[in-house]
């Protein structure tokens, strides 16, 4: 079915795709043996890439070290009176390895987390110390090391030992990003009503390769396709655009720069829902930004203004989001989550944890430039307790 992504290299190739539901993610119970398989599937490609990268780096380091001359290649010196034996030269310090080769001891980190949650009580400070000093890939490797050493899912242990916003921050940055995204998408449509704001945000800001991973994770978690869920909760032209974003080719193929000129012309001359859905729904973020620039430079029109004038409702809002600068959008969303009385912690956590390891550093830069205050300081003034320490650790990482 169209709802299911194509099986990717590195995933288990099984008949009867989509895969049977696995467990180990939010909302699931089941045996530990079943819970490991889907995570291992999601991690397989990443681990293979790491091995290849490590081999390449090792080869580069070896090539950079000059070979030591040997007796076979060095001519013997002419006979001479034996000089007084000099003091041995000091052994030079080994050249520092590239940063990419210097790895954390992930098993040691896993042990720290295990001991922090062992027995009665939880040592939150030790958990926060790990989160604050590791990047997204490090946390992923720590998660693998924890499961290997203790035979348990790290996020399950965290959920049983922590609570509230503190728990959400920890779980979001440790579990695979496609899993976090799949859960946010599901929750935006589960139960009564639909949270179109979150649904549109998630669909507009993930490109095709990311969406393929999200679809696979969604099937594994919920035993149904994301497309079926979207069809059951939306309708009309908004649904058509969502399905184009879900199954389209955006970001999967390189598009020549001239295509932006052609697409902008089509949109300018044919301002129909079908035209805008097809072009913007299948374009990568970079391609959409190029179309927006052509619209302004060649036709003297702001594409956002054209969209707002021509269309309406959730369809219009999603189109506007598609042509917005992604980093600026996230910075602005964080700002309004903290503006005025109270703080929208749900939105703040969603943006910061899902952009961690993606473009959070760019968001921080734009936030500082636009609002004259660092995102770190803004969040610090609006949060408290272990939740504040954890989310500041992610921001400052």
GROMACS .gro file of C-alpha atoms in nm:
model
  397
    1UNK     CA    1   0.000   0.000   0.000
    2UNK     CA    2   0.110   0.357  -0.060
    3UNK     CA    3   0.110   0.416   0.317
    4UNK     CA    4   0.411   0.193   0.362
    5UNK     CA    5   0.763   0.300   0.261
    6UNK     CA    6   0.970   0.089   0.028
    7UNK     CA    7   1.195  -0.154   0.208
    8UNK     CA    8   1.534   0.012   0.241
    9UNK     CA    9   1.878  -0.150   0.223
   10UNK     CA   10   1.981  -0.256   0.571
   11UNK     CA   11   1.629  -0.329   0.695
   12UNK     CA   12   1.513  -0.689   0.731
   13UNK     CA   13   1.377  -0.802   0.392
   14UNK     CA   14   1.072  -1.007   0.488
   15UNK     CA   15   0.771  -1.126   0.287
   16UNK     CA   16   0.437  -0.983   0.380
   17UNK     CA   17   0.561  -0.626   0.423
   18UNK     CA   18   0.466  -0.409   0.616
   19UNK     CA   19   0.644  -0.562   0.915
   20UNK     CA   20   0.457  -0.694   1.214
   21UNK     CA   21   0.430  -0.449   1.499
   22UNK     CA   22   0.728  -0.434   1.729
   23UNK     CA   23   0.738  -0.290   2.075
   24UNK     CA   24   0.973  -0.086   2.285
   25UNK     CA   25   0.834   0.257   2.195
   26UNK     CA   26   0.584   0.480   2.368
   27UNK     CA   27   0.243   0.318   2.397
   28UNK     CA   28   0.353  -0.046   2.379
   29UNK     CA   29   0.390  -0.346   2.608
   30UNK     CA   30   0.548  -0.676   2.513
   31UNK     CA   31   0.839  -0.912   2.553
   32UNK     CA   32   1.192  -0.776   2.558
   33UNK     CA   33   1.297  -1.007   2.275
   34UNK     CA   34   1.039  -0.859   2.041
   35UNK     CA   35   1.116  -0.506   2.152
   36UNK     CA   36   1.475  -0.512   2.035
   37UNK     CA   37   1.413  -0.610   1.673
   38UNK     CA   38   1.258  -0.292   1.541
   39UNK     CA   39   1.522  -0.073   1.704
   40UNK     CA   40   1.791  -0.296   1.554
   41UNK     CA   41   1.623  -0.258   1.215
   42UNK     CA   42   1.615   0.119   1.244
   43UNK     CA   43   1.980   0.124   1.356
   44UNK     CA   44   2.121  -0.119   1.098
   45UNK     CA   45   2.199   0.127   0.820
   46UNK     CA   46   2.342   0.380   1.064
   47UNK     CA   47   2.578   0.122   1.218
   48UNK     CA   48   2.703   0.010   0.874
   49UNK     CA   49   2.776   0.369   0.781
   50UNK     CA   50   2.966   0.420   1.107
   51UNK     CA   51   3.185   0.115   1.042
   52UNK     CA   52   3.265   0.234   0.691
   53UNK     CA   53   3.339   0.583   0.816
   54UNK     CA   54   3.566   0.456   1.094
   55UNK     CA   55   3.759   0.242   0.846
   56UNK     CA   56   3.802   0.538   0.614
   57UNK     CA   57   3.925   0.762   0.895
   58UNK     CA   58   4.168   0.496   1.018
   59UNK     CA   59   4.307   0.460   0.667
   60UNK     CA   60   4.346   0.837   0.639
   61UNK     CA   61   4.532   0.855   0.972
   62UNK     CA   62   4.763   0.571   0.869
   63UNK     CA   63   4.836   0.739   0.537
   64UNK     CA   64   4.922   1.065   0.711
   65UNK     CA   65   5.198   0.905   0.925
   66UNK     CA   66   5.529   0.889   0.734
   67UNK     CA   67   5.675   0.544   0.695
   68UNK     CA   68   5.978   0.458   0.911
   69UNK     CA   69   6.284   0.381   0.696
   70UNK     CA   70   6.399   0.020   0.716
   71UNK     CA   71   6.737  -0.141   0.671
   72UNK     CA   72   6.631  -0.265   0.328
   73UNK     CA   73   6.560   0.082   0.200
   74UNK     CA   74   6.826   0.287   0.381
   75UNK     CA   75   7.187   0.260   0.251
   76UNK     CA   76   7.448   0.158   0.508
   77UNK     CA   77   7.668   0.448   0.627
   78UNK     CA   78   8.037   0.455   0.540
   79UNK     CA   79   8.271   0.300   0.798
   80UNK     CA   80   8.390   0.552   1.055
   81UNK     CA   81   8.532   0.554   1.405
   82UNK     CA   82   8.263   0.477   1.654
   83UNK     CA   83   8.152   0.806   1.806
   84UNK     CA   84   8.068   0.856   2.166
   85UNK     CA   85   7.719   0.717   2.225
   86UNK     CA   86   7.474   1.009   2.238
   87UNK     CA   87   7.184   1.025   2.475
   88UNK     CA   88   6.869   0.876   2.319
   89UNK     CA   89   6.640   1.129   2.160
   90UNK     CA   90   6.308   1.175   2.336
   91UNK     CA   91   6.023   0.982   2.182
   92UNK     CA   92   5.789   1.225   2.006
   93UNK     CA   93   5.434   1.243   2.134
   94UNK     CA   94   5.188   1.062   1.910
   95UNK     CA   95   4.993   1.282   1.677
   96UNK     CA   96   4.644   1.352   1.808
   97UNK     CA   97   4.372   1.154   1.638
   98UNK     CA   98   4.101   1.334   1.447
   99UNK     CA   99   3.802   1.422   1.661
  100UNK     CA  100   3.584   1.182   1.464
  101UNK     CA  101   3.802   0.889   1.581
  102UNK     CA  102   3.798   0.989   1.947
  103UNK     CA  103   3.484   0.823   2.080
  104UNK     CA  104   3.315   0.832   2.417
  105UNK     CA  105   3.304   0.514   2.621
  106UNK     CA  106   2.937   0.445   2.551
  107UNK     CA  107   2.928   0.140   2.776
  108UNK     CA  108   3.061   0.348   3.066
  109UNK     CA  109   2.792   0.610   2.998
  110UNK     CA  110   2.529   0.337   2.993
  111UNK     CA  111   2.654   0.212   3.329
  112UNK     CA  112   2.632   0.564   3.476
  113UNK     CA  113   2.270   0.586   3.365
  114UNK     CA  114   2.195   0.240   3.499
  115UNK     CA  115   2.340   0.319   3.839
  116UNK     CA  116   2.162   0.657   3.846
  117UNK     CA  117   1.827   0.476   3.826
  118UNK     CA  118   1.917   0.165   4.026
  119UNK     CA  119   1.738   0.092   4.349
  120UNK     CA  120   1.530   0.338   4.544
  121UNK     CA  121   1.533   0.692   4.413
  122UNK     CA  122   1.690   0.843   4.103
  123UNK     CA  123   2.007   1.049   4.070
  124UNK     CA  124   1.874   1.305   3.822
  125UNK     CA  125   2.199   1.502   3.824
  126UNK     CA  126   2.394   1.212   3.670
  127UNK     CA  127   2.134   1.166   3.398
  128UNK     CA  128   2.138   1.538   3.319
  129UNK     CA  129   2.519   1.537   3.307
  130UNK     CA  130   2.512   1.273   3.032
  131UNK     CA  131   2.239   1.446   2.832
  132UNK     CA  132   2.416   1.781   2.855
  133UNK     CA  133   2.750   1.657   2.724
  134UNK     CA  134   2.660   1.418   2.442
  135UNK     CA  135   2.532   1.484   2.092
  136UNK     CA  136   2.243   1.304   1.927
  137UNK     CA  137   2.454   1.026   1.780
  138UNK     CA  138   2.630   0.972   2.114
  139UNK     CA  139   2.296   0.927   2.287
  140UNK     CA  140   2.192   0.679   2.022
  141UNK     CA  141   2.508   0.475   2.081
  142UNK     CA  142   2.455   0.491   2.458
  143UNK     CA  143   2.104   0.355   2.404
  144UNK     CA  144   2.249   0.062   2.207
  145UNK     CA  145   2.516   0.001   2.470
  146UNK     CA  146   2.254   0.001   2.747
  147UNK     CA  147   2.045  -0.262   2.570
  148UNK     CA  148   2.351  -0.473   2.499
  149UNK     CA  149   2.480  -0.459   2.856
  150UNK     CA  150   2.156  -0.479   3.052
  151UNK     CA  151   1.909  -0.636   2.810
  152UNK     CA  152   1.656  -0.357   2.863
  153UNK     CA  153   1.528  -0.050   2.679
  154UNK     CA  154   1.684   0.267   2.822
  155UNK     CA  155   1.380   0.484   2.753
  156UNK     CA  156   1.154   0.235   2.933
  157UNK     CA  157   1.371   0.267   3.242
  158UNK     CA  158   1.367   0.646   3.216
  159UNK     CA  159   0.987   0.650   3.186
  160UNK     CA  160   0.954   0.438   3.498
  161UNK     CA  161   1.193   0.653   3.702
  162UNK     CA  162   1.106   1.009   3.590
  163UNK     CA  163   0.793   1.209   3.516
  164UNK     CA  164   0.644   1.516   3.350
  165UNK     CA  165   0.836   1.745   3.120
  166UNK     CA  166   1.168   1.612   3.249
  167UNK     CA  167   1.077   1.263   3.129
  168UNK     CA  168   0.956   1.389   2.791
  169UNK     CA  169   1.283   1.573   2.721
  170UNK     CA  170   1.493   1.268   2.808
  171UNK     CA  171   1.288   1.020   2.608
  172UNK     CA  172   1.268   1.248   2.302
  173UNK     CA  173   1.644   1.293   2.267
  174UNK     CA  174   1.738   0.931   2.338
  175UNK     CA  175   1.494   0.740   2.119
  176UNK     CA  176   1.545   0.758   1.739
  177UNK     CA  177   1.416   1.088   1.592
  178UNK     CA  178   1.184   0.908   1.349
  179UNK     CA  179   1.017   0.740   1.646
  180UNK     CA  180   0.963   1.071   1.825
  181UNK     CA  181   0.821   1.223   1.504
  182UNK     CA  182   0.588   0.927   1.447
  183UNK     CA  183   0.452   0.959   1.800
  184UNK     CA  184   0.392   1.334   1.764
  185UNK     CA  185   0.210   1.273   1.435
  186UNK     CA  186  -0.006   1.002   1.587
  187UNK     CA  187  -0.093   1.209   1.892
  188UNK     CA  188  -0.193   1.503   1.672
  189UNK     CA  189  -0.471   1.288   1.525
  190UNK     CA  190  -0.556   1.042   1.805
  191UNK     CA  191  -0.874   1.086   2.006
  192UNK     CA  192  -1.138   1.348   1.946
  193UNK     CA  193  -1.043   1.622   1.703
  194UNK     CA  194  -0.720   1.689   1.518
  195UNK     CA  195  -0.435   1.921   1.610
  196UNK     CA  196  -0.377   2.061   1.261
  197UNK     CA  197  -0.104   2.294   1.387
  198UNK     CA  198   0.121   2.007   1.496
  199UNK     CA  199   0.019   1.785   1.203
  200UNK     CA  200   0.105   2.056   0.948
  201UNK     CA  201   0.430   2.146   1.126
  202UNK     CA  202   0.555   1.788   1.126
  203UNK     CA  203   0.453   1.720   0.766
  204UNK     CA  204   0.591   2.046   0.625
  205UNK     CA  205   0.931   2.037   0.795
  206UNK     CA  206   1.038   1.679   0.717
  207UNK     CA  207   1.170   1.598   0.370
  208UNK     CA  208   1.114   1.274   0.179
  209UNK     CA  209   1.399   1.061   0.322
  210UNK     CA  210   1.298   1.158   0.676
  211UNK     CA  211   0.934   1.082   0.601
  212UNK     CA  212   1.022   0.733   0.477
  213UNK     CA  213   1.183   0.656   0.813
  214UNK     CA  214   0.886   0.803   0.999
  215UNK     CA  215   0.642   0.587   0.801
  216UNK     CA  216   0.840   0.273   0.882
  217UNK     CA  217   0.855   0.365   1.251
  218UNK     CA  218   0.481   0.444   1.255
  219UNK     CA  219   0.391   0.102   1.111
  220UNK     CA  220   0.618  -0.068   1.363
  221UNK     CA  221   0.466   0.118   1.657
  222UNK     CA  222   0.097   0.131   1.571
  223UNK     CA  223   0.040  -0.166   1.335
  224UNK     CA  224  -0.120   0.060   1.077
  225UNK     CA  225  -0.008   0.305   0.813
  226UNK     CA  226   0.031   0.677   0.871
  227UNK     CA  227  -0.160   0.736   0.547
  228UNK     CA  228  -0.466   0.558   0.687
  229UNK     CA  229  -0.456   0.775   0.997
  230UNK     CA  230  -0.432   1.095   0.793
  231UNK     CA  231  -0.719   0.989   0.567
  232UNK     CA  232  -0.938   0.923   0.867
  233UNK     CA  233  -0.879   1.267   1.023
  234UNK     CA  234  -0.855   1.512   0.733
  235UNK     CA  235  -1.035   1.577   0.407
  236UNK     CA  236  -1.047   1.778   0.086
  237UNK     CA  237  -0.758   1.975  -0.055
  238UNK     CA  238  -0.582   1.972   0.284
  239UNK     CA  239  -0.582   1.592   0.276
  240UNK     CA  240  -0.451   1.589  -0.083
  241UNK     CA  241  -0.158   1.812   0.010
  242UNK     CA  242  -0.079   1.604   0.319
  243UNK     CA  243  -0.072   1.283   0.112
  244UNK     CA  244   0.153   1.446  -0.146
  245UNK     CA  245   0.393   1.546   0.131
  246UNK     CA  246   0.372   1.197   0.280
  247UNK     CA  247   0.444   1.002  -0.038
  248UNK     CA  248   0.612   1.257  -0.266
  249UNK     CA  249   0.970   1.272  -0.385
  250UNK     CA  250   1.076   1.591  -0.204
  251UNK     CA  251   1.443   1.588  -0.122
  252UNK     CA  252   1.507   1.245  -0.276
  253UNK     CA  253   1.631   1.366  -0.613
  254UNK     CA  254   1.855   1.659  -0.704
  255UNK     CA  255   1.661   1.930  -0.887
  256UNK     CA  256   1.839   2.172  -1.127
  257UNK     CA  257   1.822   2.541  -1.041
  258UNK     CA  258   1.639   2.615  -1.365
  259UNK     CA  259   1.349   2.406  -1.239
  260UNK     CA  260   1.270   2.672  -0.977
  261UNK     CA  261   1.222   2.930  -1.255
  262UNK     CA  262   0.993   2.695  -1.447
  263UNK     CA  263   0.791   2.602  -1.138
  264UNK     CA  264   0.753   2.964  -1.029
  265UNK     CA  265   0.622   3.053  -1.374
  266UNK     CA  266   0.365   2.771  -1.365
  267UNK     CA  267   0.247   2.880  -1.021
  268UNK     CA  268   0.226   3.244  -1.128
  269UNK     CA  269   0.027   3.166  -1.443
  270UNK     CA  270  -0.184   2.880  -1.302
  271UNK     CA  271  -0.286   2.967  -0.948
  272UNK     CA  272  -0.488   2.654  -0.882
  273UNK     CA  273  -0.493   2.412  -0.590
  274UNK     CA  274  -0.377   2.127  -0.812
  275UNK     CA  275  -0.076   2.327  -0.935
  276UNK     CA  276   0.034   2.446  -0.591
  277UNK     CA  277  -0.019   2.102  -0.435
  278UNK     CA  278   0.184   1.923  -0.700
  279UNK     CA  279   0.478   2.166  -0.707
  280UNK     CA  280   0.512   2.258  -0.339
  281UNK     CA  281   0.413   1.913  -0.217
  282UNK     CA  282   0.692   1.745  -0.414
  283UNK     CA  283   0.965   2.010  -0.372
  284UNK     CA  284   1.242   1.996  -0.116
  285UNK     CA  285   1.280   2.282   0.131
  286UNK     CA  286   1.570   2.430  -0.069
  287UNK     CA  287   1.370   2.408  -0.391
  288UNK     CA  288   1.071   2.580  -0.232
  289UNK     CA  289   1.293   2.862  -0.109
  290UNK     CA  290   1.430   2.902  -0.464
  291UNK     CA  291   1.076   2.921  -0.604
  292UNK     CA  292   0.989   3.184  -0.344
  293UNK     CA  293   1.293   3.391  -0.443
  294UNK     CA  294   1.203   3.371  -0.814
  295UNK     CA  295   0.850   3.481  -0.736
  296UNK     CA  296   0.983   3.793  -0.565
  297UNK     CA  297   1.259   3.881  -0.812
  298UNK     CA  298   1.087   3.801  -1.141
  299UNK     CA  299   0.724   3.881  -1.067
  300UNK     CA  300   0.756   4.129  -0.781
  301UNK     CA  301   0.514   3.925  -0.569
  302UNK     CA  302   0.549   3.779  -0.222
  303UNK     CA  303   0.452   3.413  -0.257
  304UNK     CA  304   0.307   3.410   0.096
  305UNK     CA  305   0.077   3.700   0.007
  306UNK     CA  306  -0.038   3.519  -0.308
  307UNK     CA  307  -0.118   3.207  -0.106
  308UNK     CA  308  -0.309   3.398   0.162
  309UNK     CA  309  -0.512   3.584  -0.100
  310UNK     CA  310  -0.593   3.281  -0.314
  311UNK     CA  311  -0.656   3.002  -0.062
  312UNK     CA  312  -0.808   2.949   0.284
  313UNK     CA  313  -0.826   2.725   0.589
  314UNK     CA  314  -0.585   2.451   0.686
  315UNK     CA  315  -0.479   2.415   0.323
  316UNK     CA  316  -0.367   2.779   0.311
  317UNK     CA  317  -0.186   2.752   0.644
  318UNK     CA  318   0.006   2.444   0.531
  319UNK     CA  319   0.110   2.611   0.206
  320UNK     CA  320   0.234   2.915   0.400
  321UNK     CA  321   0.437   2.687   0.625
  322UNK     CA  322   0.586   2.510   0.323
  323UNK     CA  323   0.728   2.834   0.182
  324UNK     CA  324   0.846   2.970   0.518
  325UNK     CA  325   1.215   2.968   0.611
  326UNK     CA  326   1.231   2.658   0.829
  327UNK     CA  327   1.484   2.785   1.084
  328UNK     CA  328   1.307   3.119   1.119
  329UNK     CA  329   0.976   2.938   1.170
  330UNK     CA  330   1.116   2.727   1.453
  331UNK     CA  331   1.279   3.028   1.621
  332UNK     CA  332   0.952   3.221   1.602
  333UNK     CA  333   0.754   2.925   1.736
  334UNK     CA  334   0.986   2.903   2.037
  335UNK     CA  335   0.948   3.277   2.097
  336UNK     CA  336   0.569   3.269   2.101
  337UNK     CA  337   0.570   2.958   2.320
  338UNK     CA  338   0.730   3.172   2.591
  339UNK     CA  339   0.571   3.510   2.520
  340UNK     CA  340   0.328   3.658   2.771
  341UNK     CA  341   0.194   3.486   3.082
  342UNK     CA  342   0.277   3.119   3.112
  343UNK     CA  343   0.482   2.896   2.887
  344UNK     CA  344   0.368   2.646   2.626
  345UNK     CA  345   0.606   2.375   2.744
  346UNK     CA  346   0.461   2.116   2.506
  347UNK     CA  347   0.552   2.324   2.201
  348UNK     CA  348   0.888   2.429   2.343
  349UNK     CA  349   0.988   2.070   2.414
  350UNK     CA  350   0.869   1.951   2.073
  351UNK     CA  351   1.073   2.207   1.882
  352UNK     CA  352   1.394   2.186   2.086
  353UNK     CA  353   1.412   1.807   2.116
  354UNK     CA  354   1.315   1.726   1.756
  355UNK     CA  355   1.558   1.983   1.610
  356UNK     CA  356   1.840   1.868   1.841
  357UNK     CA  357   2.108   1.728   1.611
  358UNK     CA  358   1.936   1.875   1.303
  359UNK     CA  359   1.932   2.256   1.293
  360UNK     CA  360   1.907   2.364   1.658
  361UNK     CA  361   2.233   2.558   1.634
  362UNK     CA  362   2.091   2.762   1.343
  363UNK     CA  363   1.769   2.820   1.536
  364UNK     CA  364   1.969   2.953   1.831
  365UNK     CA  365   2.153   3.194   1.604
  366UNK     CA  366   1.836   3.328   1.443
  367UNK     CA  367   1.666   3.360   1.782
  368UNK     CA  368   1.953   3.572   1.914
  369UNK     CA  369   1.955   3.795   1.605
  370UNK     CA  370   1.580   3.844   1.592
  371UNK     CA  371   1.489   3.879   1.959
  372UNK     CA  372   1.809   4.017   2.114
  373UNK     CA  373   1.829   3.738   2.369
  374UNK     CA  374   1.973   3.390   2.354
  375UNK     CA  375   1.736   3.096   2.337
  376UNK     CA  376   1.923   2.949   2.634
  377UNK     CA  377   1.853   3.253   2.853
  378UNK     CA  378   1.492   3.276   2.736
  379UNK     CA  379   1.421   2.914   2.823
  380UNK     CA  380   1.608   2.946   3.152
  381UNK     CA  381   1.379   3.229   3.261
  382UNK     CA  382   1.063   3.031   3.174
  383UNK     CA  383   1.138   2.686   3.319
  384UNK     CA  384   1.244   2.533   3.649
  385UNK     CA  385   1.370   2.222   3.827
  386UNK     CA  386   1.514   1.915   3.660
  387UNK     CA  387   1.311   1.994   3.349
  388UNK     CA  388   1.496   2.323   3.312
  389UNK     CA  389   1.835   2.159   3.368
  390UNK     CA  390   1.762   1.890   3.108
  391UNK     CA  391   1.629   2.117   2.834
  392UNK     CA  392   1.909   2.371   2.890
  393UNK     CA  393   2.151   2.082   2.860
  394UNK     CA  394   2.007   2.000   2.519
  395UNK     CA  395   2.015   2.365   2.407
  396UNK     CA  396   2.367   2.424   2.530
  397UNK     CA  397   2.503   2.094   2.402
   0.00000   0.00000   0.00000
